[in-house]
Coordinates of C-alpha atoms in Angstrom, one line a residue:
M1 CA -89.6 63.3 27.8
V2 CA -87.8 60.4 26.8
D3 CA -88.1 58.1 24.7
K4 CA -88.2 54.9 27.4
R5 CA -90.8 52.0 28.7
V6 CA -90.6 50.3 31.8
F7 CA -91.9 47.3 32.6
L8 CA -92.5 47.4 36.4
I9 CA -93.4 43.7 37.1
V10 CA -94.0 42.7 41.0
L11 CA -94.5 38.6 41.8
D12 CA -96.5 39.5 44.7
S13 CA -94.5 37.5 47.9
F14 CA -91.9 36.2 46.1
G15 CA -89.2 37.5 49.1
V16 CA -85.3 35.8 48.4
G17 CA -84.5 35.3 52.3
E18 CA -85.2 36.6 55.5
L19 CA -84.4 40.2 56.5
P20 CA -82.2 41.0 59.4
D21 CA -85.5 41.7 61.7
A22 CA -87.6 38.8 60.5
A23 CA -87.3 37.4 63.7
E24 CA -88.9 40.0 65.3
F25 CA -92.0 39.7 62.5
G26 CA -91.9 35.9 63.6
D27 CA -89.7 34.7 60.1
K28 CA -87.1 34.1 61.3
G29 CA -85.5 31.4 58.4
S30 CA -88.4 31.9 56.4
N31 CA -87.2 31.8 52.8
T32 CA -89.8 31.6 49.7
L33 CA -87.4 30.6 46.9
K34 CA -85.3 28.3 48.6
T35 CA -88.7 26.3 49.9
I36 CA -90.7 26.6 45.5
S37 CA -86.9 25.9 44.4
S38 CA -86.4 22.7 45.5
A39 CA -89.5 21.7 44.0
E40 CA -89.3 19.4 41.3
E41 CA -92.1 21.5 39.3
Y42 CA -89.7 24.3 39.8
S43 CA -87.7 25.9 36.7
T44 CA -86.7 29.6 35.8
P45 CA -84.0 29.7 33.6
N46 CA -84.6 33.7 31.6
M47 CA -84.5 34.6 35.8
K48 CA -81.4 32.3 35.9
R49 CA -80.4 34.3 32.4
L50 CA -80.8 37.2 34.2
G51 CA -79.2 37.1 37.2
L52 CA -81.3 35.2 40.0
F53 CA -79.4 33.0 41.6
N54 CA -76.5 35.2 41.4
I55 CA -78.7 38.0 43.8
D56 CA -76.7 37.3 47.2
G57 CA -77.5 34.9 49.9
V58 CA -79.0 33.1 47.4
D59 CA -76.2 30.2 47.0
W60 CA -78.2 27.1 47.1
M61 CA -78.6 27.1 43.2
P62 CA -76.6 27.1 41.1
K63 CA -75.2 30.6 39.2
E64 CA -75.6 31.8 36.0
G65 CA -72.3 32.5 34.4
A66 CA -72.5 35.5 32.6
P67 CA -76.3 37.0 33.6
A68 CA -77.5 38.9 31.3
G69 CA -79.0 41.6 33.4
S70 CA -78.5 44.1 36.8
F71 CA -79.4 42.0 39.5
G72 CA -79.5 42.8 43.5
R73 CA -82.0 42.0 46.8
M74 CA -84.0 45.0 48.4
K75 CA -83.8 45.4 52.3
E76 CA -87.8 46.5 53.6
S77 CA -87.1 49.5 55.5
S78 CA -90.8 49.9 56.1
R79 CA -92.4 49.2 59.0
G80 CA -94.0 45.7 58.1
K81 CA -94.7 43.7 55.6
D82 CA -98.1 43.9 53.8
T83 CA -98.6 44.2 50.3
T84 CA -100.1 47.9 50.4
I85 CA -96.6 49.1 52.4
G86 CA -95.0 46.9 50.1
H87 CA -96.0 48.6 47.2
W88 CA -96.1 51.8 48.5
E89 CA -92.5 51.5 49.0
I90 CA -91.7 50.0 46.2
S91 CA -93.1 53.5 44.7
G92 CA -91.0 55.7 46.5
I93 CA -92.7 55.7 50.0
I94 CA -90.9 54.7 53.2
S95 CA -93.6 54.2 55.9
P96 CA -91.7 53.8 59.9
E97 CA -94.4 52.9 61.6
A98 CA -96.6 50.1 60.6
L99 CA -100.0 50.2 59.7
P100 CA -102.3 48.4 62.5
V101 CA -103.4 45.1 62.3
Y102 CA -106.0 43.3 64.3
P103 CA -105.2 39.9 65.6
D104 CA -107.9 39.9 68.2
G105 CA -110.4 40.8 66.1
F106 CA -112.0 44.5 65.0
P107 CA -113.2 46.7 67.9
E108 CA -116.9 47.5 68.9
E109 CA -116.8 50.3 67.9
V110 CA -115.8 49.8 64.5
L111 CA -118.1 47.1 64.0
E112 CA -121.3 48.8 65.4
R113 CA -120.9 52.5 62.8
F114 CA -120.3 49.4 60.1
K115 CA -123.5 47.1 60.8
A116 CA -125.3 50.3 60.9
E117 CA -125.0 51.5 58.4
T118 CA -124.7 48.6 56.0
G119 CA -128.0 47.2 57.7
R120 CA -126.1 43.8 58.1
E121 CA -125.1 42.0 60.7
I122 CA -121.4 39.6 60.4
L123 CA -120.4 36.8 60.8
C124 CA -116.4 35.9 62.5
N125 CA -114.6 39.2 63.1
K126 CA -110.9 36.8 63.2
P127 CA -107.8 36.3 61.4
Y128 CA -108.6 33.2 59.1
S129 CA -107.3 31.8 55.9
G130 CA -109.1 33.3 53.3
T131 CA -110.8 29.8 52.2
E132 CA -111.3 28.1 55.3
V133 CA -113.4 31.2 56.4
I134 CA -115.9 30.3 53.3
K135 CA -116.2 26.6 54.5
D136 CA -116.3 27.8 58.0
Y137 CA -118.7 30.8 58.2
G138 CA -119.9 30.5 54.4
E139 CA -123.6 27.9 55.3
E140 CA -124.4 30.0 57.5
H141 CA -123.7 34.0 55.4
V142 CA -126.1 32.2 53.0
K143 CA -128.9 31.3 55.2
T144 CA -128.6 34.6 57.5
G145 CA -127.1 37.7 54.7
A146 CA -125.1 38.7 57.8
L147 CA -121.8 39.8 56.6
I148 CA -118.2 37.8 56.5
V149 CA -115.7 40.2 58.2
Y150 CA -112.2 38.3 58.7
T151 CA -108.7 39.4 58.9
S152 CA -105.3 37.8 58.6
A153 CA -101.8 38.8 59.8
D154 CA -101.7 41.5 57.3
S155 CA -103.2 45.1 58.3
V156 CA -106.6 44.1 56.0
F157 CA -110.4 44.3 56.2
Q158 CA -112.0 41.5 54.2
I159 CA -115.5 41.3 54.1
A160 CA -116.8 37.5 51.8
A161 CA -119.8 37.7 50.7
H162 CA -121.6 34.8 48.0
E163 CA -122.7 37.0 44.9
D164 CA -126.5 35.0 44.9
I165 CA -127.4 36.9 48.2
I166 CA -124.8 40.0 48.2
P167 CA -124.7 41.3 44.0
L168 CA -121.4 42.4 43.6
E169 CA -122.2 46.1 43.8
E170 CA -123.5 45.8 47.2
L171 CA -120.5 44.6 48.2
Y172 CA -117.9 47.1 46.9
R173 CA -120.9 49.6 48.4
D174 CA -120.4 47.9 52.0
C175 CA -116.9 47.7 51.6
E176 CA -117.2 51.8 50.8
I177 CA -118.3 52.5 53.8
A178 CA -115.6 49.8 55.4
R179 CA -112.9 52.1 53.8
K180 CA -115.0 55.6 55.4
I181 CA -114.7 54.1 58.5
L182 CA -111.6 52.6 58.8
T183 CA -109.1 56.1 59.3
G184 CA -107.1 57.6 61.9
K185 CA -105.6 55.7 64.5
H186 CA -107.8 51.8 62.8
G187 CA -106.6 53.1 58.9
V188 CA -106.2 50.0 57.9
G189 CA -103.9 49.4 54.9
R190 CA -106.5 47.3 52.4
V191 CA -110.0 47.5 52.9
I192 CA -110.9 44.1 50.9
A193 CA -113.5 42.8 48.7
R194 CA -113.5 38.5 48.5
P195 CA -116.9 36.9 46.7
F196 CA -117.3 34.0 46.3
T197 CA -120.4 31.0 45.0
G198 CA -120.4 28.1 44.7
V199 CA -122.9 25.6 46.9
Y200 CA -121.7 24.4 51.2
P201 CA -119.7 23.2 51.2
N202 CA -117.4 23.4 47.8
Y203 CA -117.5 26.8 47.9
T204 CA -114.9 28.9 45.7
R205 CA -113.8 32.7 45.5
T206 CA -114.1 34.3 42.6
S207 CA -111.6 37.0 40.2
N208 CA -114.2 39.3 41.5
R209 CA -111.9 40.6 44.5
H210 CA -111.7 44.4 44.6
D211 CA -109.0 46.1 47.2
F212 CA -110.2 49.5 48.7
S213 CA -106.7 51.1 49.7
L214 CA -105.8 53.9 51.4
L215 CA -104.3 57.3 49.9
P216 CA -100.6 57.6 49.8
P217 CA -99.6 59.6 52.7
K218 CA -97.7 62.1 50.0
D219 CA -96.8 61.6 46.1
T220 CA -95.6 58.3 44.6
M221 CA -93.1 58.0 41.3
L222 CA -96.6 57.4 39.3
D223 CA -97.7 61.0 40.4
A224 CA -94.4 63.1 39.2
L225 CA -94.6 61.0 36.2
T226 CA -98.2 62.1 35.8
R227 CA -96.8 65.6 36.1
E228 CA -94.6 65.5 33.4
G229 CA -96.8 64.1 31.0
Y230 CA -95.6 60.3 31.0
E231 CA -98.5 57.0 30.8
T232 CA -98.5 55.2 33.8
F233 CA -100.8 51.9 33.6
G234 CA -101.8 49.5 36.0
I235 CA -101.9 45.8 35.7
G236 CA -103.7 43.2 38.0
K237 CA -104.6 45.4 41.7
I238 CA -102.4 48.1 41.2
Y239 CA -105.5 50.0 41.2
D240 CA -106.5 48.9 44.0
I241 CA -103.4 49.2 46.0
F242 CA -103.1 53.4 45.1
A243 CA -107.1 54.1 45.4
G244 CA -106.3 54.9 41.4
R245 CA -103.8 57.9 42.6
G246 CA -101.2 57.8 39.5
I247 CA -102.7 55.2 37.3
Q248 CA -103.7 56.1 34.6
H249 CA -105.1 53.7 32.4
T250 CA -106.4 50.6 34.8
Q251 CA -106.5 46.7 33.6
R252 CA -108.2 43.8 35.7
I253 CA -106.9 40.3 35.6
S254 CA -108.1 37.0 36.2
G255 CA -104.2 35.1 37.5
N256 CA -101.2 35.3 36.9
E257 CA -101.2 33.8 33.0
D258 CA -103.6 36.4 32.1
G259 CA -102.1 39.0 33.9
M260 CA -98.8 38.1 31.6
E261 CA -100.5 38.3 27.9
K262 CA -102.3 41.5 29.2
T263 CA -98.6 42.9 30.2
I264 CA -97.3 40.7 26.4
E265 CA -100.2 42.4 24.9
M266 CA -98.8 46.1 26.3
Q267 CA -95.7 45.7 24.6
K268 CA -97.2 46.2 21.6
K269 CA -98.8 49.9 22.2
N270 CA -96.8 52.9 21.8
F271 CA -96.7 54.9 25.2
K272 CA -93.7 56.5 27.0
G273 CA -93.9 56.0 30.2
V274 CA -94.3 52.7 33.4
C275 CA -96.5 49.5 33.2
F276 CA -96.8 48.5 36.4
V277 CA -98.1 44.7 37.3
N278 CA -98.8 43.0 39.8
L279 CA -99.4 38.9 39.9
V280 CA -101.5 38.3 42.9
D281 CA -101.8 34.2 42.7
F282 CA -98.1 33.4 43.5
D283 CA -99.4 35.7 47.7
M284 CA -103.3 34.8 46.6
V285 CA -103.3 30.9 45.1
Y286 CA -100.3 29.8 46.3
G287 CA -98.5 31.4 49.5
H288 CA -100.9 31.4 52.2
R289 CA -102.0 28.3 51.2
N290 CA -99.1 26.6 51.7
D291 CA -98.5 24.7 48.6
I292 CA -95.4 24.4 47.3
K293 CA -95.4 22.7 45.2
G294 CA -98.6 24.7 42.9
Y295 CA -96.5 28.0 44.1
A296 CA -92.6 26.2 42.2
H297 CA -95.4 25.7 39.3
A298 CA -96.3 29.2 38.7
A299 CA -92.8 30.9 38.5
T300 CA -92.3 28.2 36.2
V301 CA -95.1 29.6 34.0
F302 CA -94.5 33.1 35.1
D303 CA -90.7 32.0 33.0
R304 CA -92.4 30.4 30.0
Q305 CA -94.4 33.5 29.7
L306 CA -91.1 35.7 30.8
E307 CA -89.3 34.2 27.2
T308 CA -92.2 35.8 25.6
F309 CA -92.1 38.7 26.8
L310 CA -88.2 39.2 26.4
K311 CA -88.3 39.1 22.7
G312 CA -91.0 40.9 22.1
M313 CA -89.3 43.8 23.8
E314 CA -88.0 47.1 21.5
K315 CA -85.0 49.0 22.5
R316 CA -86.9 51.7 24.1
D317 CA -87.9 49.3 26.5
I318 CA -86.3 48.7 30.3
L319 CA -87.6 45.6 32.8
M320 CA -88.2 45.3 36.5
I321 CA -88.8 42.7 38.4
T322 CA -89.1 42.9 42.0
A323 CA -91.3 41.6 45.0
D324 CA -93.1 43.9 47.6
H325 CA -93.0 40.6 50.3
G326 CA -92.5 37.1 50.9
C327 CA -95.0 34.6 52.1
D328 CA -93.0 31.4 52.4
P329 CA -95.3 28.7 51.5
G330 CA -93.3 26.1 53.7
F331 CA -92.8 28.4 56.3
P332 CA -95.7 28.1 60.1
G333 CA -98.8 30.0 59.6
T334 CA -100.2 31.0 56.4
D335 CA -99.0 34.9 55.9
H336 CA -96.6 36.8 54.8
T337 CA -93.0 36.8 56.0
R338 CA -89.9 39.9 56.3
E339 CA -88.0 38.6 53.4
H340 CA -85.2 40.4 51.0
T341 CA -86.8 41.3 48.1
P342 CA -85.3 40.5 44.5
L343 CA -84.4 42.8 42.1
L344 CA -83.6 42.0 38.8
I345 CA -83.7 44.7 35.5
Y346 CA -82.6 44.4 31.6
G347 CA -82.9 46.2 28.7
N348 CA -81.1 47.2 25.8
D349 CA -79.4 50.2 27.5
I350 CA -79.1 48.1 31.3
R351 CA -75.8 46.9 31.5
A352 CA -75.1 43.0 31.7
N353 CA -73.6 41.2 34.7
V354 CA -74.1 44.1 37.4
N355 CA -74.1 43.0 40.8
L356 CA -75.9 45.7 43.1
G357 CA -75.6 43.7 46.4
T358 CA -78.0 44.8 49.1
R359 CA -80.0 48.0 48.7
D360 CA -81.5 49.6 51.4
T361 CA -85.0 50.3 50.2
F362 CA -87.4 49.3 47.8
A363 CA -88.0 53.2 47.4
D364 CA -84.5 53.1 44.9
I365 CA -86.8 51.2 43.0
A366 CA -88.4 53.9 42.0
A367 CA -85.8 56.8 42.2
T368 CA -84.1 55.0 39.8
I369 CA -87.4 54.6 37.1
L370 CA -87.7 58.8 37.6
D371 CA -84.3 59.1 37.3
I372 CA -84.1 57.2 33.7
M373 CA -87.3 59.3 32.9
E374 CA -85.0 62.1 34.0
V375 CA -87.7 63.4 36.6
P376 CA -86.6 64.9 39.4
N377 CA -86.5 62.5 42.1
I378 CA -89.2 63.4 45.1
T379 CA -89.3 59.7 46.7
D380 CA -86.9 58.2 49.6
G381 CA -84.5 56.5 47.9
T382 CA -81.4 56.8 46.1
S383 CA -81.4 56.3 42.3
F384 CA -78.6 53.6 41.4
K385 CA -79.0 54.6 37.3
D386 CA -74.9 55.0 37.2
L387 CA -75.0 52.0 38.3
I388 CA -76.8 49.7 35.0
S389 CA -76.7 52.1 33.0
T390 CA -75.0 51.5 29.7
R391 CA -74.8 54.9 29.3
S392 CA -73.5 55.8 32.6
L393 CA -70.3 54.3 30.9
L394 CA -70.0 57.0 28.7
K395 CA -69.3 59.5 31.9
H396 CA -65.3 57.8 31.9
V397 CA -65.0 57.9 28.1
D398 CA -63.0 61.1 26.7
H399 CA -64.3 60.2 23.0
T400 CA -61.8 60.6 20.2
L401 CA -61.3 61.5 16.7
L402 CA -57.8 61.5 15.9
K403 CA -57.6 60.8 12.7
A404 CA -55.3 62.5 10.0
Y405 CA -58.5 63.6 7.5
A406 CA -60.9 64.4 10.5
T407 CA -62.8 67.5 9.1
W408 CA -64.0 70.0 10.6
E409 CA -68.2 68.5 10.1
D410 CA -66.8 65.4 11.8
I411 CA -65.5 67.5 14.9
Q412 CA -69.0 69.2 15.2
K413 CA -70.4 65.9 15.2
L414 CA -68.2 64.7 17.7
C415 CA -68.9 67.5 20.3
E416 CA -72.8 67.0 20.0
E417 CA -72.3 63.5 20.9
A418 CA -70.2 64.6 23.5
I419 CA -72.9 67.2 24.5
T420 CA -76.0 64.9 24.4
Y421 CA -74.3 62.2 26.1
Q422 CA -72.7 63.3 28.4
T423 CA -69.4 62.0 27.9
A424 CA -65.8 62.9 30.3
S425 CA -63.9 65.4 27.4
V426 CA -63.8 65.1 23.4
C427 CA -60.4 64.5 22.1
I428 CA -59.4 66.5 19.3
P429 CA -56.2 67.9 17.1
P430 CA -54.6 70.6 18.1
C431 CA -55.5 72.0 15.4
Y432 CA -59.5 72.7 15.8
V433 CA -59.5 73.2 19.3
K434 CA -59.7 77.1 19.3
R435 CA -62.4 76.5 16.6
V436 CA -64.3 74.1 19.3
H437 CA -63.8 76.3 22.2
D438 CA -65.2 79.6 20.6
T439 CA -68.0 76.9 19.1
Y440 CA -69.2 75.6 22.6
K441 CA -67.8 77.0 25.6
D442 CA -68.1 75.3 29.0
R443 CA -71.0 73.2 26.9
L444 CA -68.1 70.1 26.9
T445 CA -64.1 69.6 28.2
I446 CA -61.5 69.7 25.6
C447 CA -58.9 67.2 25.8
T448 CA -56.2 67.6 22.5
V449 CA -53.2 66.0 22.4
V450 CA -49.2 66.7 23.0
G451 CA -45.8 65.0 21.0
F452 CA -48.6 62.7 19.5
P453 CA -48.3 59.6 18.0
L454 CA -44.6 58.9 17.8
G455 CA -43.5 60.9 21.6
Y456 CA -39.8 62.0 20.6
S457 CA -40.3 65.8 20.4
V458 CA -37.9 67.5 21.7
T459 CA -38.8 69.0 26.0
E460 CA -39.2 72.0 24.5
A461 CA -41.4 71.4 21.5
K462 CA -44.4 69.6 23.1
A463 CA -43.5 72.7 26.3
A464 CA -45.3 74.9 23.1
E465 CA -47.8 72.1 21.7
T466 CA -48.9 72.7 25.6
R467 CA -49.1 75.9 26.2
Q468 CA -50.8 77.0 22.7
A469 CA -53.7 74.0 23.4
L470 CA -54.3 75.6 26.9
D471 CA -54.5 79.2 25.8
D472 CA -56.8 78.0 23.0
G473 CA -59.4 76.2 25.1
A474 CA -58.2 73.0 26.3
L475 CA -58.6 71.8 30.0
E476 CA -56.6 68.0 29.5
I477 CA -53.8 67.1 27.7
D478 CA -52.6 63.4 26.6
M479 CA -49.3 63.9 26.0
V480 CA -46.9 61.2 24.6
V481 CA -43.3 60.5 26.4
N482 CA -40.2 60.1 24.6
I483 CA -40.2 56.2 23.9
S484 CA -37.0 56.2 22.8
D485 CA -35.9 57.7 26.7
V486 CA -37.7 54.9 28.0
K487 CA -36.1 51.9 25.9
N488 CA -32.7 53.8 26.9
G489 CA -33.1 53.1 30.3
D490 CA -33.5 57.0 30.6
Y491 CA -36.1 57.4 33.0
Q492 CA -35.1 60.3 35.4
R493 CA -35.5 62.6 31.8
V494 CA -38.5 61.3 31.1
K495 CA -39.5 61.9 34.3
E496 CA -38.2 65.5 34.2
E497 CA -40.1 66.3 30.7
I498 CA -43.8 65.1 32.1
K499 CA -42.9 67.2 35.0
A500 CA -42.2 70.6 33.3
L501 CA -45.2 69.8 31.2
K502 CA -47.1 70.0 34.7
A503 CA -45.9 72.5 35.6
I504 CA -47.0 74.4 32.5
A505 CA -50.8 72.6 33.1
G506 CA -50.8 73.9 36.4
K507 CA -54.1 72.6 37.2
K508 CA -55.7 71.0 34.4
L509 CA -55.4 67.3 33.6
L510 CA -52.2 65.8 32.6
K511 CA -52.5 62.2 31.1
V512 CA -49.2 60.7 30.3
I513 CA -48.6 57.6 27.1
I514 CA -45.8 55.5 27.8
E515 CA -47.5 53.0 24.4
T516 CA -47.8 49.7 26.3
C517 CA -47.1 47.7 23.5
Y518 CA -43.4 48.8 22.7
L519 CA -42.7 48.0 26.6
T520 CA -41.0 45.3 28.8
E521 CA -43.1 44.7 32.4
K522 CA -40.2 46.5 34.1
E523 CA -40.0 49.6 31.5
K524 CA -43.8 49.8 32.6
I525 CA -43.0 49.5 36.5
A526 CA -40.3 52.1 36.2
M527 CA -42.7 54.9 34.5
C528 CA -45.7 54.0 37.0
K529 CA -42.4 55.3 39.2
A530 CA -41.8 58.4 37.0
V531 CA -45.1 59.0 36.5
T532 CA -45.9 59.2 39.9
E533 CA -42.8 61.1 40.8
A534 CA -43.7 64.3 38.2
G535 CA -47.1 64.7 39.1
A536 CA -49.1 63.6 36.3
D537 CA -52.6 62.8 36.3
Y538 CA -53.2 59.9 34.9
I539 CA -51.1 57.0 33.0
K540 CA -52.3 56.3 30.0
T541 CA -51.8 53.1 27.9
S542 CA -51.7 53.9 24.5
T543 CA -52.1 56.5 22.0
G544 CA -54.1 54.6 18.9
F545 CA -51.6 54.0 17.1
G546 CA -49.3 51.7 17.8
T547 CA -48.9 48.0 17.5
A548 CA -51.7 47.1 20.0
G549 CA -53.6 48.8 22.5
A550 CA -54.3 48.4 26.5
V551 CA -54.4 44.5 28.0
L552 CA -56.5 44.5 31.1
E553 CA -52.9 42.7 32.5
D554 CA -51.3 46.4 32.2
I555 CA -54.4 47.6 34.2
R556 CA -53.4 45.5 37.0
L557 CA -49.8 46.8 36.4
F558 CA -50.1 49.9 37.7
R559 CA -52.9 49.7 39.3
E560 CA -50.1 47.5 42.0
H561 CA -47.3 49.8 40.7
I562 CA -48.6 53.8 40.7
G563 CA -48.8 55.8 43.2
A564 CA -52.8 57.0 45.3
G565 CA -53.0 60.3 43.4
V566 CA -52.2 58.7 39.8
R567 CA -55.7 57.5 38.0
I568 CA -55.4 54.7 34.6
K569 CA -56.9 55.8 31.2
A570 CA -57.2 52.4 28.2
A571 CA -57.0 53.5 25.3
G572 CA -56.8 51.2 22.1
G573 CA -58.1 47.2 22.1
V574 CA -61.2 48.1 23.1
K575 CA -64.1 47.3 20.9
T576 CA -67.2 46.1 23.0
I577 CA -69.3 47.2 26.1
A578 CA -68.2 44.3 28.3
D579 CA -65.2 45.2 27.0
M580 CA -65.3 48.6 28.3
E581 CA -66.8 47.6 31.7
A582 CA -64.1 45.4 32.2
F583 CA -61.3 48.0 31.5
L584 CA -63.8 50.1 34.4
E585 CA -63.9 47.3 36.8
E586 CA -60.5 46.1 37.0
G587 CA -59.6 49.8 37.9
C588 CA -59.7 52.1 35.3
D589 CA -61.1 56.1 35.3
R590 CA -61.3 56.8 32.1
I591 CA -61.8 55.2 28.1
G592 CA -60.3 56.9 25.3
T593 CA -62.6 55.6 22.3
S594 CA -63.7 57.3 19.0
S595 CA -67.1 54.8 18.8
A596 CA -68.3 54.3 22.8
I597 CA -71.9 55.9 21.9
K598 CA -72.2 54.0 18.8
L599 CA -72.1 50.9 20.6
I600 CA -74.3 52.5 23.2
Q601 CA -76.7 53.5 20.7
G602 CA -76.1 49.4 19.6
E603 CA -75.1 50.3 16.3
E604 CA -72.7 48.9 13.9
G605 CA -69.4 50.3 13.5
G606 CA -66.2 52.3 14.5
Q607 CA -62.9 51.1 15.8
Y608 CA -61.3 51.5 20.1

């Protein structure tokens, strides 16, 4: 088990623009975020800082210059726009067929059995707004005791009842009866208890809603996490959506604000696992009621609470914010809308300003969470952990220690770190290669240096160093060119030396250090050509012992002039994680550094 906590917060119905197939669902032109962000009540500076307005397609809002988180938008691959299917997909299950809906009401075969088993008559049996249905049928229900049964554009069987007429225990029992009946071809996603109170015409729904969902058709990430010993927490209607499956602890909420307060309280608990949160007011209270101002205000209040949550995050915490579908309050009708959903990810281990683009399925969220937790992927999604994790940067790092006074204890520490964090290699002095190989065998890749750091050894000496290093167990060689030859314009001689060492290295990697700080642009271009023609695997900027290290301009120059088979390594002058990201984004495949791991761990010290 890894010591991680993922807080997955679903802003129920917070869509960010129509999906390509929205017209098939009657939702072309829907855009929940665009609608609410136009309201005066809307203000979400914290979500903006995480990258909300940098998401593809969000082109009407001012973008954040350098978002603090990774961000993207998600496509729903399941055939629907229902809460149940949306959450199932977030947890890893793509549903190729939509759950049944009943635009003309439920068939008699369902209702007759329901009436027989509950002992009560029914009213309505139509698609209806939850607030309107109790206004239109509440008085008759109070007089007769008949249950108000209604549906919506979603796959739901809803039962409304006055708490003074039908006690909650009975209402929930009636829902359980309906749930037992509604299986197979009539297997709706949710049976929902909708209790209300008050006196006509001022009926109001209470917070005692309870959802009775279908069991997911197969295991979700929640099941996988539970099997591996992680804890799973549901806040809001998460427990109901999954029919309790995979949720070890649950807390009901009275609304969005209460949900966030409970989530903030969860930060104070010591656990390893996932806290899965649903904030339903966005959908239930505002989206379905076409309340643009209310929805915008709810987003603003959430954002304020988000600031508190962000301040309370521990180094081991990862925050993911997403949605399950849209419900554009400005779109005709009151139903869910088929939209992309946002994804914002933030944490100490999460790379800043990474645009994930448009992911093909919500299930990628579950796959990524399992990857973070080092649990085998059982989902229908694909992990994007390597795109967002700062640790993924280490796959490009040659973890380096080349100081003249490096002790065996220092080298051991370097190697243990490289194994733990899975760096590309360890780059060590030649005198330690055999000892490291004998100690660690194939647990790590050994890189060493030849002609280091000044490069003016004769070719024969460099060749002998290379053979010895390979015999001792090195798999990668970083050689320094004869810089004097470069300055003398004797590029042919330099090329022949590189070619000679590559012949010795064979299939082992040869990286050629040209020490850019001493070269003109013309000389750098000439070296790109020489390295390419000599058949080397990499061109490398610097030793780290010259007057300056790597700069982005040199990487751009390399990229323009090297051959297709040559890769780039930067070394020296890379002092922060942001610098590492910049060099990788500019085209580097490797970075030579002595302290990337300390930076990833959030520690002080170390120089590249």
